[in-house]
Coordinates of C-alpha atoms in Angstrom, one line a residue:
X1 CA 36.4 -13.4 175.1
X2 CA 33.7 -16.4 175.8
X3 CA 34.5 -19.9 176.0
X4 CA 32.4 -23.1 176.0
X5 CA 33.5 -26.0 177.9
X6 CA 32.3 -30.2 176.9
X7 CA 33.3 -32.8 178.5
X8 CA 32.9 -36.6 177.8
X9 CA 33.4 -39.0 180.7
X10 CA 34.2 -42.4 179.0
X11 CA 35.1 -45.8 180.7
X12 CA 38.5 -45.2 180.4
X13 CA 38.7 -41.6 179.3
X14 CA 37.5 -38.2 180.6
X15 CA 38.0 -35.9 177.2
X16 CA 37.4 -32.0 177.9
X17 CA 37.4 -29.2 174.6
X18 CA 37.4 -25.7 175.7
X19 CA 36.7 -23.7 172.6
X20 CA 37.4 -20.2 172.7
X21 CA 35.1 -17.6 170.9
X22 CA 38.0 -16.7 168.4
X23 CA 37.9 -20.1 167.4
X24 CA 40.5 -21.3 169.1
X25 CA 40.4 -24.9 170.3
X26 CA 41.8 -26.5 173.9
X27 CA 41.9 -30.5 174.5
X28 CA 42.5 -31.6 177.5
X29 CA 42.7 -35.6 178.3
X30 CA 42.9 -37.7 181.2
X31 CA 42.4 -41.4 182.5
X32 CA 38.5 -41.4 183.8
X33 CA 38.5 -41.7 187.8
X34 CA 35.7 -44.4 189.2
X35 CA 33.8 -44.3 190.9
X36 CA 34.4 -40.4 191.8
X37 CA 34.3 -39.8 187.7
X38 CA 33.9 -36.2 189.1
X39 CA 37.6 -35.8 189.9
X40 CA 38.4 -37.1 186.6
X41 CA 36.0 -34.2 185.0
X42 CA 37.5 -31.5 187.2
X43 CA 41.2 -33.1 185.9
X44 CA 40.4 -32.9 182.3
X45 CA 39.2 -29.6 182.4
X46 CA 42.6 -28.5 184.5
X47 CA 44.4 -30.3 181.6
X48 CA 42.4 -28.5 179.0
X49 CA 43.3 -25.1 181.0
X50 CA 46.9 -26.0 181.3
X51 CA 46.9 -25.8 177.6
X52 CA 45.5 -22.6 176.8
X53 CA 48.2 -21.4 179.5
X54 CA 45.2 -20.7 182.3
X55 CA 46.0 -22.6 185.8

């Protein structure tokens, strides 16, 4: 199975959607980290992971 990752790194926010090639859609949501908004990125995407039962 493929999946494709986006991520949106608002002000207060850091939103991540991993969407599966079946169609099925993960969301993953987190409070945005500045000034590293890298951390809150890699976060969001554990978040998003969490929910699709990945670690």
């Amino acid at each position: 199975m493929s999946y494709t990752v986006a991520t949106d790194v608002g002000g207060t926010c850091t939103d991540t959607v991993i969407a599966a090639s079946d169609g099925t859609v993960y969301i993953g949501k987190v409070l945005s980290t500045p000034p590293d908004f890298a951390m809150g990125v890699i976060d969001s995407i554990r978040s998003a992971a969490t929910t699709m039962g990945a670690s």
